[in-house]
PDB file of C-alpha atoms in Angstrom:
ATOM      1  CA  MET G   1       0.000   0.000   0.000  1.00  0.00           C
ATOM      2  CA  SER G   2       1.164   3.505  -0.769  1.00  0.00           C
ATOM      3  CA  ASP G   3       1.503   5.942   2.127  1.00  0.00           C
ATOM      4  CA  ALA G   4       0.224   8.790  -0.053  1.00  0.00           C
ATOM      5  CA  LEU G   5      -3.510   9.314  -0.143  1.00  0.00           C
ATOM      6  CA  PRO G   6      -5.109   9.133  -3.589  1.00  0.00           C
ATOM      7  CA  PRO G   7      -7.149  12.094  -4.870  1.00  0.00           C
ATOM      8  CA  PRO G   8     -10.603  12.435  -3.305  1.00  0.00           C
ATOM      9  CA  PRO G   9     -13.085  10.238  -5.158  1.00  0.00           C
ATOM     10  CA  ARG G  10     -15.415  11.622  -7.786  1.00  0.00           C
ATOM     11  CA  ALA G  11     -17.334   8.335  -7.735  1.00  0.00           C
ATOM     12  CA  VAL G  12     -17.367   5.254  -5.509  1.00  0.00           C
ATOM     13  CA  ILE G  13     -18.186   1.716  -6.594  1.00  0.00           C
ATOM     14  CA  PHE G  14     -19.005  -0.557  -3.669  1.00  0.00           C
ATOM     15  CA  ASP G  15     -18.954  -4.288  -3.333  1.00  0.00           C
ATOM     16  CA  TRP G  16     -22.122  -5.408  -1.525  1.00  0.00           C
ATOM     17  CA  ASP G  17     -21.787  -8.559   0.563  1.00  0.00           C
ATOM     18  CA  ASN G  18     -19.811  -7.931   3.736  1.00  0.00           C
ATOM     19  CA  THR G  19     -18.752  -4.493   2.560  1.00  0.00           C
ATOM     20  CA  LEU G  20     -22.102  -2.736   3.063  1.00  0.00           C
ATOM     21  CA  VAL G  21     -24.211  -5.602   4.432  1.00  0.00           C
ATOM     22  CA  ASP G  22     -23.422  -8.563   6.692  1.00  0.00           C
ATOM     23  CA  THR G  23     -24.320 -11.715   4.782  1.00  0.00           C
ATOM     24  CA  TRP G  24     -21.719 -14.327   5.751  1.00  0.00           C
ATOM     25  CA  PRO G  25     -24.182 -16.295   7.940  1.00  0.00           C
ATOM     26  CA  THR G  26     -26.665 -16.442   5.055  1.00  0.00           C
ATOM     27  CA  ILE G  27     -24.034 -17.379   2.476  1.00  0.00           C
ATOM     28  CA  THR G  28     -22.685 -20.111   4.765  1.00  0.00           C
ATOM     29  CA  ARG G  29     -26.179 -21.491   5.327  1.00  0.00           C
ATOM     30  CA  CYS G  30     -26.831 -21.613   1.580  1.00  0.00           C
ATOM     31  CA  TYR G  31     -23.550 -23.334   0.739  1.00  0.00           C
ATOM     32  CA  ASN G  32     -24.104 -25.903   3.457  1.00  0.00           C
ATOM     33  CA  SER G  33     -27.600 -26.665   2.191  1.00  0.00           C
ATOM     34  CA  VAL G  34     -25.998 -27.608  -1.129  1.00  0.00           C
ATOM     35  CA  PHE G  35     -23.268 -29.627   0.550  1.00  0.00           C
ATOM     36  CA  SER G  36     -25.922 -31.535   2.512  1.00  0.00           C
ATOM     37  CA  ALA G  37     -27.800 -32.331  -0.698  1.00  0.00           C
ATOM     38  CA  PHE G  38     -24.587 -33.526  -2.350  1.00  0.00           C
ATOM     39  CA  GLY G  39     -23.237 -35.465   0.637  1.00  0.00           C
ATOM     40  CA  MET G  40     -20.262 -33.138   1.054  1.00  0.00           C
ATOM     41  CA  ALA G  41     -18.612 -31.778   4.187  1.00  0.00           C
ATOM     42  CA  HIS G  42     -19.943 -28.474   5.493  1.00  0.00           C
ATOM     43  CA  TRP G  43     -17.971 -25.234   5.663  1.00  0.00           C
ATOM     44  CA  SER G  44     -17.616 -23.166   8.787  1.00  0.00           C
ATOM     45  CA  GLU G  45     -18.295 -19.459   8.428  1.00  0.00           C
ATOM     46  CA  ASP G  46     -14.539 -18.836   8.409  1.00  0.00           C
ATOM     47  CA  GLU G  47     -14.115 -21.335   5.563  1.00  0.00           C
ATOM     48  CA  THR G  48     -16.899 -19.628   3.637  1.00  0.00           C
ATOM     49  CA  ARG G  49     -15.195 -16.255   4.143  1.00  0.00           C
ATOM     50  CA  ALA G  50     -11.985 -17.706   2.714  1.00  0.00           C
ATOM     51  CA  ARG G  51     -13.517 -19.528  -0.259  1.00  0.00           C
ATOM     52  CA  ALA G  52     -16.789 -17.974  -1.416  1.00  0.00           C
ATOM     53  CA  HIS G  53     -15.796 -14.959  -3.491  1.00  0.00           C
ATOM     54  CA  GLY G  54     -16.564 -15.677  -7.142  1.00  0.00           C
ATOM     55  CA  SER G  55     -19.971 -15.628  -8.760  1.00  0.00           C
ATOM     56  CA  LEU G  56     -21.910 -18.892  -8.760  1.00  0.00           C
ATOM     57  CA  ARG G  57     -21.601 -19.292 -12.524  1.00  0.00           C
ATOM     58  CA  ASP G  58     -17.811 -19.173 -12.106  1.00  0.00           C
ATOM     59  CA  ALA G  59     -17.449 -21.067  -8.811  1.00  0.00           C
ATOM     60  CA  PHE G  60     -20.072 -23.825  -8.990  1.00  0.00           C
ATOM     61  CA  PRO G  61     -18.757 -25.680 -12.076  1.00  0.00           C
ATOM     62  CA  VAL G  62     -15.452 -26.030 -10.194  1.00  0.00           C
ATOM     63  CA  LEU G  63     -17.139 -27.255  -6.998  1.00  0.00           C
ATOM     64  CA  PHE G  64     -19.865 -29.462  -8.463  1.00  0.00           C
ATOM     65  CA  GLY G  65     -18.799 -30.326 -11.999  1.00  0.00           C
ATOM     66  CA  ALA G  66     -21.551 -31.371 -14.391  1.00  0.00           C
ATOM     67  CA  ARG G  67     -24.180 -31.062 -11.634  1.00  0.00           C
ATOM     68  CA  TRP G  68     -23.438 -27.395 -10.962  1.00  0.00           C
ATOM     69  CA  GLU G  69     -26.824 -26.166 -12.239  1.00  0.00           C
ATOM     70  CA  GLU G  70     -28.609 -28.577  -9.884  1.00  0.00           C
ATOM     71  CA  ALA G  71     -26.433 -27.266  -7.052  1.00  0.00           C
ATOM     72  CA  ARG G  72     -27.299 -23.710  -8.012  1.00  0.00           C
ATOM     73  CA  GLU G  73     -31.027 -24.488  -7.705  1.00  0.00           C
ATOM     74  CA  VAL G  74     -30.556 -25.856  -4.176  1.00  0.00           C
ATOM     75  CA  PHE G  75     -28.503 -22.796  -3.221  1.00  0.00           C
ATOM     76  CA  TYR G  76     -31.131 -20.360  -4.461  1.00  0.00           C
ATOM     77  CA  ASP G  77     -34.040 -22.258  -2.936  1.00  0.00           C
ATOM     78  CA  THR G  78     -32.377 -21.747   0.456  1.00  0.00           C
ATOM     79  CA  PHE G  79     -31.260 -18.212  -0.332  1.00  0.00           C
ATOM     80  CA  ASN G  80     -34.674 -16.992  -1.503  1.00  0.00           C
ATOM     81  CA  ALA G  81     -36.286 -18.313   1.665  1.00  0.00           C
ATOM     82  CA  CYS G  82     -34.052 -16.377   4.053  1.00  0.00           C
ATOM     83  CA  HIS G  83     -31.909 -13.631   2.562  1.00  0.00           C
ATOM     84  CA  LEU G  84     -34.179 -10.601   3.041  1.00  0.00           C
ATOM     85  CA  ALA G  85     -35.193 -11.440   6.599  1.00  0.00           C
ATOM     86  CA  ALA G  86     -31.549 -11.902   7.614  1.00  0.00           C
ATOM     87  CA  LEU G  87     -30.212  -8.828   5.800  1.00  0.00           C
ATOM     88  CA  ARG G  88     -28.439  -6.255   7.985  1.00  0.00           C
ATOM     89  CA  PRO G  89     -26.234  -3.273   7.059  1.00  0.00           C
ATOM     90  CA  VAL G  90     -22.741  -3.402   8.502  1.00  0.00           C
ATOM     91  CA  ASP G  91     -22.029  -0.902  11.242  1.00  0.00           C
ATOM     92  CA  GLY G  92     -21.512   2.570   9.814  1.00  0.00           C
ATOM     93  CA  ALA G  93     -22.661   1.798   6.265  1.00  0.00           C
ATOM     94  CA  ALA G  94     -25.859   3.856   6.404  1.00  0.00           C
ATOM     95  CA  GLU G  95     -24.012   6.888   7.788  1.00  0.00           C
ATOM     96  CA  LEU G  96     -21.271   6.588   5.164  1.00  0.00           C
ATOM     97  CA  LEU G  97     -23.760   6.423   2.302  1.00  0.00           C
ATOM     98  CA  ARG G  98     -25.794   9.291   3.724  1.00  0.00           C
ATOM     99  CA  ASP G  99     -22.716  11.519   3.781  1.00  0.00           C
ATOM    100  CA  LEU G 100     -21.681  10.592   0.245  1.00  0.00           C
ATOM    101  CA  VAL G 101     -25.177  11.288  -1.067  1.00  0.00           C
ATOM    102  CA  ALA G 102     -25.128  14.685   0.663  1.00  0.00           C
ATOM    103  CA  ARG G 103     -21.909  15.455  -1.215  1.00  0.00           C
ATOM    104  CA  GLY G 104     -23.526  14.566  -4.523  1.00  0.00           C
ATOM    105  CA  MET G 105     -21.221  11.603  -5.057  1.00  0.00           C
ATOM    106  CA  TYR G 106     -21.893   9.207  -7.950  1.00  0.00           C
ATOM    107  CA  LEU G 107     -22.417   5.813  -6.266  1.00  0.00           C
ATOM    108  CA  ALA G 108     -22.773   2.328  -7.712  1.00  0.00           C
ATOM    109  CA  VAL G 109     -22.630  -1.310  -6.608  1.00  0.00           C
ATOM    110  CA  VAL G 110     -20.765  -4.118  -8.370  1.00  0.00           C
ATOM    111  CA  SER G 111     -21.360  -7.512  -6.788  1.00  0.00           C
ATOM    112  CA  ASN G 112     -21.100 -11.203  -7.610  1.00  0.00           C
ATOM    113  CA  LYS G 113     -24.559 -11.740  -6.148  1.00  0.00           C
ATOM    114  CA  THR G 114     -27.075 -12.430  -8.906  1.00  0.00           C
ATOM    115  CA  GLY G 115     -28.471  -9.134 -10.153  1.00  0.00           C
ATOM    116  CA  HIS G 116     -32.161  -9.584  -9.339  1.00  0.00           C
ATOM    117  CA  SER G 117     -31.380 -10.763  -5.789  1.00  0.00           C
ATOM    118  CA  LEU G 118     -28.923  -7.928  -5.296  1.00  0.00           C
ATOM    119  CA  ARG G 119     -31.447  -5.293  -6.362  1.00  0.00           C
ATOM    120  CA  ALA G 120     -34.118  -6.855  -4.149  1.00  0.00           C
ATOM    121  CA  GLU G 121     -31.783  -6.430  -1.165  1.00  0.00           C
ATOM    122  CA  VAL G 122     -30.996  -2.826  -2.088  1.00  0.00           C
ATOM    123  CA  ARG G 123     -34.730  -2.086  -2.293  1.00  0.00           C
ATOM    124  CA  HIS G 124     -35.389  -3.921   0.975  1.00  0.00           C
ATOM    125  CA  LEU G 125     -33.037  -1.558   2.794  1.00  0.00           C
ATOM    126  CA  GLY G 126     -34.548   1.476   1.084  1.00  0.00           C
ATOM    127  CA  TRP G 127     -31.237   2.253  -0.604  1.00  0.00           C
ATOM    128  CA  ASP G 128     -32.363   2.061  -4.234  1.00  0.00           C
ATOM    129  CA  ALA G 129     -32.336   5.878  -4.597  1.00  0.00           C
ATOM    130  CA  ILE G 130     -28.730   6.018  -3.359  1.00  0.00           C
ATOM    131  CA  PHE G 131     -27.093   4.076  -6.188  1.00  0.00           C
ATOM    132  CA  THR G 132     -27.234   5.130  -9.812  1.00  0.00           C
ATOM    133  CA  ARG G 133     -26.297   1.624 -10.938  1.00  0.00           C
ATOM    134  CA  VAL G 134     -26.546  -1.745  -9.154  1.00  0.00           C
ATOM    135  CA  VAL G 135     -24.753  -4.420 -11.161  1.00  0.00           C
ATOM    136  CA  GLY G 136     -24.782  -8.081 -10.152  1.00  0.00           C
ATOM    137  CA  ALA G 137     -23.639 -11.412 -11.476  1.00  0.00           C
ATOM    138  CA  THR G 138     -24.975 -12.268 -14.961  1.00  0.00           C
ATOM    139  CA  ASP G 139     -25.829  -8.590 -15.671  1.00  0.00           C
ATOM    140  CA  ALA G 140     -22.635  -8.319 -17.743  1.00  0.00           C
ATOM    141  CA  PRO G 141     -21.044 -10.783 -20.178  1.00  0.00           C
ATOM    142  CA  ARG G 142     -18.461 -11.607 -17.492  1.00  0.00           C
ATOM    143  CA  ASP G 143     -18.624 -11.216 -13.728  1.00  0.00           C
ATOM    144  CA  LYS G 144     -16.216  -9.499 -11.330  1.00  0.00           C
ATOM    145  CA  PRO G 145     -13.168  -9.501 -11.367  1.00  0.00           C
ATOM    146  CA  ALA G 146     -13.600  -8.972 -15.109  1.00  0.00           C
ATOM    147  CA  PRO G 147     -13.991  -5.271 -15.952  1.00  0.00           C
ATOM    148  CA  ASP G 148     -17.385  -5.678 -17.660  1.00  0.00           C
ATOM    149  CA  PRO G 149     -19.567  -4.856 -14.599  1.00  0.00           C
ATOM    150  CA  VAL G 150     -17.558  -1.702 -13.874  1.00  0.00           C
ATOM    151  CA  THR G 151     -18.156  -0.503 -17.424  1.00  0.00           C
ATOM    152  CA  ILE G 152     -21.898  -0.855 -16.799  1.00  0.00           C
ATOM    153  CA  ALA G 153     -21.645   0.731 -13.341  1.00  0.00           C
ATOM    154  CA  LEU G 154     -20.079   3.870 -14.796  1.00  0.00           C
ATOM    155  CA  SER G 155     -22.240   4.022 -17.917  1.00  0.00           C
ATOM    156  CA  ASP G 156     -24.396   6.828 -16.503  1.00  0.00           C
ATOM    157  CA  ALA G 157     -21.432   8.911 -15.330  1.00  0.00           C
ATOM    158  CA  ALA G 158     -19.221  11.164 -17.430  1.00  0.00           C
ATOM    159  CA  LEU G 159     -16.276   9.410 -15.794  1.00  0.00           C
ATOM    160  CA  ARG G 160     -13.652   6.824 -16.564  1.00  0.00           C
ATOM    161  CA  PRO G 161     -12.231   4.562 -13.851  1.00  0.00           C
ATOM    162  CA  GLU G 162      -8.978   6.510 -13.850  1.00  0.00           C
ATOM    163  CA  ASP G 163     -10.908   9.721 -13.051  1.00  0.00           C
ATOM    164  CA  ALA G 164     -10.601   9.172  -9.277  1.00  0.00           C
ATOM    165  CA  VAL G 165     -13.125   6.326  -9.072  1.00  0.00           C
ATOM    166  CA  TRP G 166     -12.672   4.310  -5.886  1.00  0.00           C
ATOM    167  CA  PHE G 167     -13.584   0.609  -5.801  1.00  0.00           C
ATOM    168  CA  VAL G 168     -14.366  -0.400  -2.210  1.00  0.00           C
ATOM    169  CA  GLY G 169     -14.566  -4.034  -1.162  1.00  0.00           C
ATOM    170  CA  ASP G 170     -13.485  -6.681   1.312  1.00  0.00           C
ATOM    171  CA  THR G 171     -11.874  -9.425  -0.795  1.00  0.00           C
ATOM    172  CA  ALA G 172      -9.087 -10.092  -3.270  1.00  0.00           C
ATOM    173  CA  VAL G 173     -11.669 -10.299  -6.061  1.00  0.00           C
ATOM    174  CA  ASP G 174     -12.627  -6.669  -5.406  1.00  0.00           C
ATOM    175  CA  LEU G 175      -8.992  -5.571  -5.463  1.00  0.00           C
ATOM    176  CA  GLN G 176      -8.365  -7.540  -8.653  1.00  0.00           C
ATOM    177  CA  CYS G 177     -11.370  -5.884 -10.307  1.00  0.00           C
ATOM    178  CA  ALA G 178     -10.137  -2.447  -9.249  1.00  0.00           C
ATOM    179  CA  HIS G 179      -6.717  -3.106 -10.747  1.00  0.00           C
ATOM    180  CA  ALA G 180      -8.272  -4.500 -13.931  1.00  0.00           C
ATOM    181  CA  THR G 181     -10.267  -1.322 -14.459  1.00  0.00           C
ATOM    182  CA  GLY G 182      -7.922   1.394 -13.222  1.00  0.00           C
ATOM    183  CA  CYS G 183     -10.034   2.239 -10.170  1.00  0.00           C
ATOM    184  CA  VAL G 184      -8.444   3.047  -6.809  1.00  0.00           C
ATOM    185  CA  PRO G 185      -8.525  -0.259  -4.844  1.00  0.00           C
ATOM    186  CA  VAL G 186      -9.785   0.251  -1.280  1.00  0.00           C
ATOM    187  CA  LEU G 187      -9.877  -2.693   1.154  1.00  0.00           C
ATOM    188  CA  VAL G 188     -12.431  -2.486   3.975  1.00  0.00           C
ATOM    189  CA  ARG G 189     -12.077  -5.180   6.627  1.00  0.00           C
ATOM    190  CA  ALA G 190     -11.093  -5.420  10.273  1.00  0.00           C
ATOM    191  CA  ALA G 191      -7.834  -7.306   9.718  1.00  0.00           C
ATOM    192  CA  ALA G 192      -4.902  -5.533   8.123  1.00  0.00           C
ATOM    193  CA  PRO G 193      -3.435  -7.284   5.071  1.00  0.00           C
ATOM    194  CA  ALA G 194      -0.824  -9.874   5.895  1.00  0.00           C
ATOM    195  CA  PRO G 195       2.584  -9.464   4.259  1.00  0.00           C
ATOM    196  CA  ASP G 196       2.287 -10.383   0.576  1.00  0.00           C
ATOM    197  CA  GLU G 197      -1.393 -11.327   1.005  1.00  0.00           C
ATOM    198  CA  PHE G 198      -2.399  -9.161  -1.930  1.00  0.00           C
ATOM    199  CA  SER G 199       0.934  -8.980  -3.709  1.00  0.00           C
ATOM    200  CA  ALA G 200      -0.656  -9.311  -7.150  1.00  0.00           C
ATOM    201  CA  TYR G 201      -3.458  -6.817  -6.477  1.00  0.00           C
ATOM    202  CA  PRO G 202      -2.449  -4.609  -3.541  1.00  0.00           C
ATOM    203  CA  PRO G 203      -4.905  -2.165  -1.995  1.00  0.00           C
ATOM    204  CA  ARG G 204      -4.090   1.514  -2.301  1.00  0.00           C
ATOM    205  CA  LEU G 205      -5.870   2.067   1.012  1.00  0.00           C
ATOM    206  CA  HIS G 206      -6.953  -0.159   3.887  1.00  0.00           C
ATOM    207  CA  VAL G 207      -9.552   0.889   6.460  1.00  0.00           C
ATOM    208  CA  ARG G 208     -11.003  -1.225   9.245  1.00  0.00           C
ATOM    209  CA  ASN G 209     -14.681  -0.422   8.700  1.00  0.00           C
ATOM    210  CA  CYS G 210     -17.206   1.981   7.214  1.00  0.00           C
ATOM    211  CA  HIS G 211     -16.716   4.452  10.069  1.00  0.00           C
ATOM    212  CA  ALA G 212     -13.015   4.697   9.211  1.00  0.00           C
ATOM    213  CA  LEU G 213     -13.769   5.080   5.518  1.00  0.00           C
ATOM    214  CA  ARG G 214     -16.261   7.854   6.273  1.00  0.00           C
ATOM    215  CA  ALA G 215     -13.665   9.673   8.381  1.00  0.00           C
ATOM    216  CA  LEU G 216     -11.061   9.295   5.632  1.00  0.00           C
ATOM    217  CA  MET G 217     -13.372  10.724   2.991  1.00  0.00           C
TER     218      MET G 217
END
């Protein structure tokens, strides 16, 4: 990470899961419902945090081979039954977004959650007026970390990624996407990066939580 602060953002693209909302318990529950159906060992929440970062259309063929579409149906049956009731913003997210809206900031979401589910969650929290674009998995030809969703996210802004657009997320996939598009990569998570943890896609900034990011901005 560079010690020098980047220019103030003109736009911010946020990851969704576990950047603005706490969804690891739900994601773990959904994965384990699939593993139960397939006779596979369950993941702990920590294992899910370490492994579940790609979109389902990218990750499930690796995990489940030719039966990946069947596995996807089991996952979404569980997910659709519980995701809205369990949805909670992370601490400080609402205040951060409120301040950015007050500043007239262009805001978007790029997530590997399927687009229609992602937008349902944004609406459920009453945040649909905050984001100009909400881009999920399968909304673009390729999912994050490919640059395609960022192109869509910025399509309503007279901005390019290199025009001080910050990409804020909690995983290596978010940092990789930021590097692929020329956005400023910002890591938001409690733990500081371990040495060489993100050597291929280093964050420009690391903050512990949304409160710290709000103070920085």
